[in-house]
XYZ file of C-alpha atoms in Angstrom:
583
model
C 142.258 78.169 38.742
C 144.115 81.146 39.749
C 142.429 83.757 42.406
C 143.149 87.756 42.836
C 145.008 88.526 46.335
C 141.773 90.038 47.574
C 140.110 86.459 47.425
C 143.101 84.904 48.478
C 142.800 87.569 51.082
C 139.586 86.995 52.249
C 139.802 82.847 52.655
C 142.811 83.741 54.485
C 140.686 85.598 56.581
C 137.981 83.655 56.825
C 140.316 80.320 58.047
C 141.640 82.261 61.111
C 137.971 82.796 62.048
C 137.245 79.256 62.075
C 140.359 78.933 63.545
C 139.220 81.056 66.045
C 135.728 79.519 66.401
C 136.540 75.985 66.457
C 138.621 76.544 69.300
C 136.082 79.079 71.334
C 133.515 76.123 70.817
C 135.587 73.752 72.419
C 136.651 76.141 75.580
C 133.069 77.002 75.427
C 130.920 73.669 75.577
C 133.464 71.775 77.870
C 131.790 74.385 80.091
C 129.611 71.789 81.179
C 131.773 69.177 82.567
C 133.481 71.787 84.755
C 130.718 72.535 85.872
C 129.644 68.308 86.414
C 132.919 68.139 88.632
C 133.419 70.567 90.025
C 136.033 71.707 88.609
C 136.160 75.288 89.681
C 139.757 76.381 88.986
C 139.866 74.815 85.359
C 136.305 77.331 85.591
C 138.934 80.103 86.093
C 141.291 79.402 83.836
C 138.972 78.631 80.676
C 137.640 81.792 81.265
C 141.043 83.511 80.778
C 142.017 81.211 78.256
C 138.995 82.611 75.829
C 139.549 85.716 76.154
C 142.803 85.274 75.009
C 141.589 83.663 72.377
C 140.542 86.435 70.424
C 144.605 88.145 70.326
C 146.412 84.837 69.824
C 143.659 84.136 66.470
C 144.349 88.104 64.961
C 147.914 87.341 65.797
C 148.371 83.771 63.527
C 146.180 85.126 60.961
C 148.398 88.264 60.960
C 151.595 86.204 60.524
C 149.630 83.687 58.340
C 149.016 87.254 55.326
C 152.429 88.686 55.888
C 153.787 85.090 54.828
C 151.551 84.721 52.299
C 151.350 87.746 50.398
C 153.172 90.145 49.027
C 153.485 93.927 51.597
C 152.449 96.080 48.596
C 148.982 93.656 48.982
C 148.677 93.820 52.886
C 149.237 97.450 53.357
C 146.806 98.431 50.155
C 143.446 99.731 50.762
C 142.251 98.792 47.592
C 143.135 95.127 47.967
C 141.002 95.360 50.962
C 138.092 96.931 49.312
C 138.604 93.629 46.827
C 138.476 91.229 50.285
C 135.810 92.594 51.724
C 133.271 91.913 48.702
C 134.410 88.591 48.542
C 134.140 88.355 52.253
C 130.853 89.583 52.093
C 129.961 86.450 49.688
C 132.297 83.507 51.469
C 129.740 84.594 55.302
C 126.735 85.839 53.191
C 125.273 81.765 55.144
C 127.062 82.422 57.767
C 125.214 81.570 61.323
C 127.909 83.868 62.856
C 128.557 86.268 60.559
C 128.779 89.500 62.738
C 131.568 87.169 64.080
C 133.418 87.229 60.823
C 132.670 90.878 59.999
C 134.406 91.667 63.730
C 137.168 89.360 62.756
C 138.369 90.721 59.291
C 137.556 94.344 60.779
C 140.033 93.852 63.487
C 142.862 92.325 61.163
C 141.925 95.405 58.856
C 142.679 97.688 62.149
C 145.525 95.451 62.697
C 147.282 95.851 59.494
C 146.512 99.765 59.300
C 146.555 101.157 62.903
C 143.273 101.743 63.517
C 143.101 104.301 60.860
C 141.443 104.419 57.501
C 138.503 103.770 59.263
C 136.229 103.514 55.751
C 132.929 100.976 55.404
C 134.683 100.779 51.965
C 137.862 98.302 53.057
C 136.354 97.202 56.223
C 132.444 96.411 58.064
C 132.195 100.234 59.822
C 128.366 98.907 59.032
C 127.445 95.231 58.783
C 126.684 93.876 55.566
C 123.432 92.084 56.998
C 122.212 95.402 58.380
C 118.415 94.393 57.949
C 119.260 90.519 59.119
C 117.265 89.755 56.340
C 116.116 86.094 56.555
C 116.338 84.040 60.207
C 117.659 80.735 60.671
C 115.023 78.375 61.493
C 117.007 77.022 64.580
C 114.924 76.658 67.400
C 116.001 78.187 70.368
C 113.919 77.379 73.350
C 112.150 74.812 74.601
C 108.677 75.311 76.258
C 106.017 73.932 78.537
C 102.439 74.799 79.175
C 101.357 75.039 82.550
C 98.020 73.852 83.158
C 97.167 75.718 86.394
C 100.512 73.586 87.797
C 103.208 76.066 88.012
C 105.402 72.738 91.029
C 105.395 70.353 87.694
C 106.213 73.081 85.009
C 109.562 74.120 87.348
C 110.118 70.457 87.339
C 110.540 70.173 84.053
C 112.199 73.039 83.289
C 115.295 71.476 85.689
C 114.871 67.505 85.166
C 114.668 68.079 81.285
C 117.690 70.387 80.878
C 120.620 69.043 80.188
C 122.386 68.893 83.507
C 124.299 65.684 84.499
C 124.507 65.440 88.068
C 121.031 64.423 90.094
C 118.720 66.761 92.357
C 118.975 66.118 95.797
C 115.802 66.762 96.602
C 113.621 68.293 93.220
C 110.321 67.717 95.256
C 111.503 70.046 98.012
C 113.205 72.748 95.110
C 109.534 73.211 93.397
C 107.789 73.159 95.958
C 109.916 76.292 96.659
C 110.413 77.712 93.111
C 106.862 76.804 92.914
C 105.528 79.085 95.695
C 107.620 81.927 95.233
C 106.201 82.475 91.719
C 102.604 81.668 93.113
C 103.316 84.848 95.638
C 105.148 87.139 92.876
C 103.515 86.460 89.767
C 100.933 89.134 88.432
C 97.309 86.991 88.639
C 96.494 87.454 85.353
C 99.607 85.434 84.355
C 98.646 82.830 86.957
C 95.387 81.998 85.829
C 96.305 82.805 82.612
C 94.815 79.290 80.442
C 97.689 79.790 78.441
C 100.692 79.977 80.854
C 103.838 78.541 79.785
C 107.241 78.586 80.623
C 109.653 79.264 77.593
C 113.371 78.433 78.379
C 116.577 78.685 76.186
C 118.027 74.881 74.901
C 121.807 76.187 75.987
C 122.839 76.493 79.618
C 124.857 79.662 80.891
C 127.658 78.599 83.652
C 129.484 80.725 85.251
C 131.751 80.227 88.441
C 130.084 77.024 90.437
C 126.732 77.957 88.740
C 124.658 76.745 85.971
C 121.803 79.408 84.695
C 118.483 77.999 83.090
C 117.589 81.314 81.731
C 113.792 82.443 79.235
C 110.683 83.911 80.516
C 107.072 82.794 81.471
C 104.619 84.176 79.380
C 100.464 84.616 79.823
C 97.621 86.652 79.988
C 99.247 88.626 77.603
C 102.106 89.318 79.957
C 105.500 88.331 79.849
C 108.211 88.390 82.836
C 111.621 87.224 82.651
C 113.016 83.862 84.496
C 116.407 83.217 85.784
C 116.883 79.402 87.466
C 120.220 79.807 89.152
C 121.545 75.576 90.159
C 124.223 75.316 92.613
C 125.841 72.161 93.591
C 125.878 71.159 97.222
C 128.318 72.498 99.999
C 131.741 71.960 99.345
C 131.924 69.961 96.234
C 135.120 70.409 94.053
C 137.040 71.408 97.445
C 136.629 68.980 100.288
C 136.093 65.677 101.097
C 132.884 64.788 101.199
C 131.312 67.232 99.333
C 128.112 66.845 97.901
C 127.608 66.658 94.068
C 124.193 66.631 94.015
C 122.095 69.702 92.525
C 119.357 72.076 94.066
C 117.498 74.925 92.936
C 119.108 78.088 94.917
C 116.179 80.818 94.125
C 114.075 81.962 90.655
C 114.847 85.347 89.599
C 111.681 87.504 87.421
C 112.422 90.799 87.947
C 113.890 92.499 84.702
C 116.513 94.789 87.132
C 117.804 90.829 88.979
C 118.653 89.541 85.342
C 119.779 92.381 84.119
C 122.186 92.291 86.885
C 122.843 88.818 86.547
C 124.162 89.595 82.721
C 126.075 92.488 84.304
C 128.788 94.533 82.840
C 130.713 93.863 86.251
C 130.961 90.215 86.027
C 133.182 87.262 84.222
C 131.947 86.470 80.558
C 129.470 83.198 80.458
C 130.288 79.806 78.357
C 126.797 78.793 76.730
C 126.517 77.724 73.520
C 125.340 80.299 70.915
C 124.336 78.413 67.533
C 123.338 82.311 66.380
C 124.754 85.255 67.975
C 122.437 87.342 66.582
C 119.207 86.081 67.299
C 120.454 84.516 70.743
C 121.509 88.374 71.286
C 117.922 89.103 70.112
C 116.541 86.649 72.700
C 118.092 88.215 75.112
C 117.329 91.913 74.637
C 113.292 90.936 75.603
C 114.406 89.998 78.337
C 116.170 93.413 78.895
C 115.207 95.781 76.778
C 117.388 98.518 78.823
C 120.500 96.261 77.545
C 122.518 97.674 75.365
C 123.345 95.523 72.386
C 127.020 95.151 73.038
C 127.082 94.265 76.587
C 124.759 91.130 75.354
C 127.136 89.791 72.954
C 130.210 90.313 75.641
C 128.097 88.998 78.319
C 128.146 85.659 76.412
C 131.704 85.719 75.638
C 131.303 87.994 72.179
C 133.259 90.965 73.861
C 135.219 91.994 70.551
C 131.597 92.033 68.319
C 130.992 93.827 71.699
C 132.978 96.391 70.745
C 131.625 96.552 67.562
C 128.937 97.237 68.701
C 129.731 99.484 70.772
C 131.519 101.727 68.621
C 128.296 101.425 65.996
C 126.059 102.691 68.728
C 128.424 105.692 69.689
C 128.286 106.850 66.429
C 124.641 106.721 65.911
C 124.779 109.018 69.307
C 127.836 111.432 68.727
C 125.479 111.762 65.220
C 122.658 113.357 66.137
C 124.115 116.168 68.349
C 122.305 116.495 72.101
C 125.817 116.921 73.241
C 128.818 117.543 73.342
C 132.145 115.672 75.665
C 132.620 116.999 78.919
C 135.048 116.752 81.730
C 133.535 113.689 84.028
C 131.932 115.175 86.901
C 133.448 114.468 90.300
C 137.526 114.317 91.362
C 140.087 114.780 88.814
C 142.019 111.992 88.577
C 145.990 111.792 89.390
C 146.627 108.781 85.822
C 144.024 109.295 84.429
C 141.845 112.021 82.654
C 138.030 111.202 82.522
C 135.417 112.859 79.890
C 132.021 111.742 78.962
C 129.395 112.376 76.337
C 126.369 112.893 79.075
C 123.872 111.303 77.006
C 125.487 108.006 76.189
C 126.548 107.119 79.432
C 129.783 105.952 78.937
C 133.186 107.548 80.773
C 136.337 108.033 77.896
C 139.623 107.358 80.204
C 142.978 108.150 78.819
C 146.133 107.993 80.889
C 148.222 110.846 81.302
C 152.058 111.956 80.277
C 152.480 112.843 84.057
C 151.135 111.552 87.319
C 150.696 112.764 90.681
C 153.664 112.580 92.565
C 151.570 110.246 94.727
C 151.047 107.439 92.480
C 154.053 105.155 90.634
C 153.371 103.988 87.572
C 153.691 103.964 83.911
C 152.030 103.816 81.670
C 153.119 100.375 80.754
C 151.674 99.256 84.373
C 148.043 100.907 83.841
C 147.662 99.406 81.254
C 148.750 95.883 82.310
C 146.870 96.672 85.537
C 143.395 96.880 82.615
C 144.201 94.361 81.151
C 145.074 92.167 84.597
C 141.447 93.273 84.794
C 139.766 92.188 81.301
C 141.237 88.576 82.284
C 139.724 88.108 85.930
C 136.218 87.420 87.021
C 134.848 91.023 88.179
C 132.593 89.088 90.709
C 129.728 91.933 89.834
C 132.643 94.660 91.635
C 134.923 95.632 88.708
C 133.543 97.312 85.323
C 134.588 95.801 82.055
C 136.574 98.350 79.478
C 136.669 98.726 75.933
C 139.855 99.297 75.237
C 140.408 101.621 71.702
C 142.990 103.401 69.317
C 143.455 106.244 67.326
C 139.532 107.141 68.363
C 138.448 110.048 65.864
C 136.365 112.744 66.870
C 134.884 116.195 64.806
C 136.351 119.037 67.251
C 133.260 120.508 67.014
C 131.929 117.705 69.326
C 134.002 118.575 72.067
C 133.274 121.674 74.757
C 135.920 123.705 74.084
C 137.130 123.354 78.156
C 137.143 119.405 78.048
C 139.457 119.210 74.481
C 142.002 121.916 76.286
C 142.260 119.999 79.665
C 143.269 116.858 77.472
C 145.443 118.697 75.143
C 147.249 119.873 78.499
C 147.441 116.856 80.424
C 147.562 114.122 77.554
C 149.766 115.498 74.487
C 151.467 111.950 73.455
C 147.892 110.465 73.402
C 144.830 113.863 72.255
C 146.215 114.932 68.812
C 144.600 117.886 67.580
C 144.672 117.886 63.507
C 142.675 120.165 61.330
C 139.020 120.057 63.035
C 139.702 116.574 63.800
C 140.818 114.955 67.087
C 142.615 112.409 66.836
C 142.932 110.333 70.761
C 145.962 107.449 70.116
C 144.752 105.319 73.133
C 141.953 105.203 75.983
C 139.674 103.035 77.712
C 135.805 102.911 78.026
C 133.501 102.275 80.254
C 129.972 102.560 82.031
C 129.268 105.688 83.377
C 128.536 105.745 86.867
C 127.782 108.562 89.752
C 130.892 108.355 91.816
C 130.469 107.173 94.937
C 131.981 110.052 96.981
C 129.137 112.369 94.778
C 126.328 109.927 95.581
C 126.895 110.086 99.213
C 126.913 113.787 99.378
C 123.486 113.709 97.353
C 121.483 110.519 99.425
C 119.749 110.437 103.071
C 120.812 108.789 106.082
C 119.195 105.640 105.345
C 120.505 105.434 101.467
C 123.895 106.471 103.069
C 123.984 103.527 105.369
C 123.192 100.709 102.242
C 125.350 102.167 100.031
C 127.819 101.951 102.628
C 127.495 98.430 103.187
C 127.705 97.564 100.246
C 130.778 99.325 99.325
C 132.608 97.205 102.128
C 130.539 94.100 100.314
C 131.879 95.148 97.404
C 135.739 95.413 98.645
C 135.440 91.903 100.376
C 133.664 90.590 97.205
C 137.296 91.638 94.998
C 139.005 90.234 97.771
C 137.376 86.313 97.641
C 138.531 86.942 94.054
C 142.071 87.483 94.942
C 141.880 91.237 93.864
C 143.041 93.933 95.723
C 142.075 97.361 94.746
C 144.931 99.064 96.264
C 143.326 103.082 96.327
C 140.018 102.005 98.147
C 138.908 105.883 98.322
C 135.394 106.749 97.524
C 135.880 108.240 94.633
C 137.881 105.167 92.759
C 134.633 103.650 93.441
C 130.832 104.713 91.524
C 127.126 103.934 92.009
C 125.006 102.166 89.469
C 120.861 102.578 88.583
C 120.947 99.266 90.816
C 122.943 100.788 93.631
C 125.313 98.726 93.157
C 128.530 99.656 94.223
C 131.377 99.196 91.749
C 135.183 99.702 91.437
C 136.370 100.897 88.640
C 139.918 102.955 89.116
C 142.432 99.303 88.035
C 146.140 101.553 88.427
C 146.876 100.160 91.880
C 145.405 96.927 91.628
C 147.562 93.493 92.633
C 146.313 89.859 93.955
C 145.620 89.657 97.622
C 148.315 86.803 97.470
C 150.687 89.198 96.621
C 150.391 91.429 99.418
C 151.783 91.119 102.988
C 149.499 92.593 105.656
C 150.498 93.330 108.784
C 149.995 94.029 112.359
C 151.062 97.482 114.062
C 152.336 97.140 116.909
C 150.939 97.095 119.851
C 151.236 100.736 121.629
C 149.914 103.994 121.501
C 150.205 106.856 119.292
C 152.250 104.332 116.705
C 153.924 106.527 113.866
C 153.249 104.064 110.532
C 156.158 106.330 108.624
C 158.635 105.411 111.106
C 157.564 101.510 110.507
C 160.146 99.965 108.073
C 157.843 98.804 105.435
C 158.189 96.793 101.789
C 156.114 97.612 98.569
C 153.466 95.450 99.302
C 152.734 95.701 103.129
C 149.272 96.889 104.225
C 148.189 98.302 107.561
C 144.332 96.917 107.160
C 144.515 98.885 110.850
C 144.615 101.846 109.183
C 142.456 101.821 107.155
C 139.917 104.540 108.241
C 141.258 107.455 108.085
C 142.370 106.936 104.672
C 138.945 106.162 103.287
C 136.718 108.282 104.798
C 137.507 112.015 105.799
C 134.248 112.154 107.343
C 134.254 110.716 110.697
C 130.179 110.439 110.761
C 130.813 107.947 107.481
C 134.032 106.023 109.106
C 132.016 105.350 112.234
C 128.919 103.986 110.089
C 130.878 102.362 107.860
C 133.563 100.379 110.810
C 130.114 99.240 112.486
C 128.644 97.384 109.359
C 132.198 96.413 108.683
C 134.946 96.114 111.665
C 136.680 92.629 109.626
C 138.446 95.123 107.410
C 140.393 96.867 109.749
C 141.252 93.598 111.381
C 144.858 91.746 109.543
C 143.888 88.426 110.634
C 140.634 88.912 108.406
C 143.217 89.314 105.261
C 145.605 86.841 106.179
C 142.741 84.088 106.577
C 140.958 84.993 103.363
C 144.507 85.012 102.136
C 145.631 81.550 103.113
C 141.690 80.718 102.015
C 142.766 81.715 98.269
C 146.218 80.032 98.424
C 145.305 76.671 98.958
C 143.148 76.664 96.675
C 139.386 77.673 97.436
C 137.209 79.459 94.989
C 135.155 81.879 97.366
C 131.674 81.656 96.133
C 129.790 84.956 95.332
C 126.460 84.865 94.031
C 125.222 87.785 91.434
C 121.829 87.594 93.756
C 121.035 88.644 97.418
C 121.231 85.893 100.058
C 117.900 86.638 101.253
C 117.106 85.635 97.722
C 118.544 82.115 98.438
C 116.684 79.347 98.763
C 119.273 77.338 100.837
C 121.745 80.319 101.799
C 124.603 79.782 104.155
C 125.530 81.976 106.296
C 128.322 84.056 106.009
C 128.767 83.080 102.070
C 128.657 86.011 99.490
C 126.503 87.014 98.096
C 125.066 90.343 96.628
C-alpha cells in the first residue's frame, strides 16, 4: 500500500522523536549508576549531552526529511496540514504525546524559519487540550504513619531504589522525625490518616538524590523532599565514604520551589507520564509555572512550548503592554518586559557600547555555554526565540521606539506587526542595584551576603561572571541573588588571577595586562560605587578580594574536584560540613 507524502512525513518525524526519546531515557536511567558510583564528572557530561541531544536529533531528522522528500513536499504548508492530522492519530495513545507534538513543532519551525505559526500546520495548541483520560500508571508509593514518624521515614529511605547502604539509618530517621514533630501542624502530626507519599522515581542532580512527595493527614498536605548524599569525599579522594545519609528534611513550599528553581540544572529523573508527573509536582508547588516544571525534569523544549502558550494567553488578556525594563539600560542587550507575566525579553543590540569588546556571535555562544552548564542555583535559565511576532499595539510607544532604534536588524515593524527575529527570555527579578536602594539596613546586609555567595557558588561551578556589577544580578521573590548577564562569562580555568605589585599607589593601567588577567584586589571600587555597601560586603566576603582564594579554587577545579553546592541552607543540614558551599 502506497502512503501519501503527508503520512510518510508524519511517520518520519515520529521515528526521529522515538530515537530522541530512546537516548534521552538511556542517559536518564544511568543516573542511578552515576550516583551509586559517585561518578560526578560523568554526571556533568551526561547533563550536557542530554541538553545537546534535542538539537542533534532534530538535525538528524531534518536531514532524513530532506533526503526522503522532494523540496516542494517539505516546504508545502498543506502537506504539513495532512502530516499533522496523521501525526495526531499516530501519537493518540502515547504517554508522552505533548513532547512528541513539540518535536513536530521544532521541525516545522526549523524548515519554515519560525514563520507560518498556525495551528492548522503545527501544534500551536495541543491536540489533547483536555487530557481526557489518565494513564492508570501509579506514580507514587505510600505509607501510613500510625503515629510513628521515625518508622515512616525509615520506610521512605529503605524502600527507595538506592543501591548504597545507609551509614546510620536510625540516626538519620531520628533526626528527621524530630524535625517533623517540631515543624508539622499538630492536626497533621496527630491525624489518624497521616501518611507519607513519595514519587516512585528518584530525582538525581549533582551529588544528591532527592525523594520527592508530600505528607497528608487531617485534611491537610505539605510537600516533602528528602535529600540523600554520600559520605565525605566519596568519588574524589582515597578513603571516601560510599554510604548514604539523609542530609535534611524539607517541607516548606518555598524551599521545595527553590529545589526546582529555574536557576538550577535539570534533574535526571525517570518519568513515565510527563503530563501527570508535572500535574503532581504542581500540586506541591502551585505557584510554579508548568513550563518551568517541564524544564526542571529535563523537557526544556516542551517547557518552552508551555511558556509560549502561557504568554499568548496573557497577551490576549490585554492587561498591560510591553515596556522597557526598569533599571540601568544594558550595554549589550535591550531589555523589555510584560509586567503581568513576570518575564524579561532580551534582544542583542546592533551596536554595543565601546566598553564592550564582544560580537553578536560571542554573546550567543556565552548564552549557550550557560544553558549547557550547571547553573548551581545562581544563573537564570533562558529560552531562545526566533521570529517572535506581536501586534504593535501590545507595545508601549516609547518601548517600541527604543527597540527599533537600538536593534533595527532584529526588530522590524511590518504593517501592524512587530517582528522580533531573535530574543531570549528569562524570569523577571528585581535588579540588585534597585533592590539595595529600596531595602533597610538589615535586609541590605542579608542580600549582600547572598550576592557574595552567588559569586562563590558560580566560581565553584567553574564560572567567572566577568562583569560583576550590581545591575547584572537580580533578586528573586525568595530573596535569592541570581546572575543574569552572560556576555562576559568565562570558565574560572581560563582566567589568570594576579596579585597587584607591592607598593603604594599602583596604577593598574600601567601594568602589562593580558585579556584573561584578573586582579581581585581591584574588585571593590568596580563592584560598589557606594563605599558603605563596599565596606559591608568586604567584611562579609574578604576572600573574594584575595587572589590566593581564586587560585586555590581554580586548582581544585583543575584537579577534578566537583565542589558541593547544595540548594538549601547549611543550618538546615543534619550533618553539614563547615566551609561547604550552600544556599
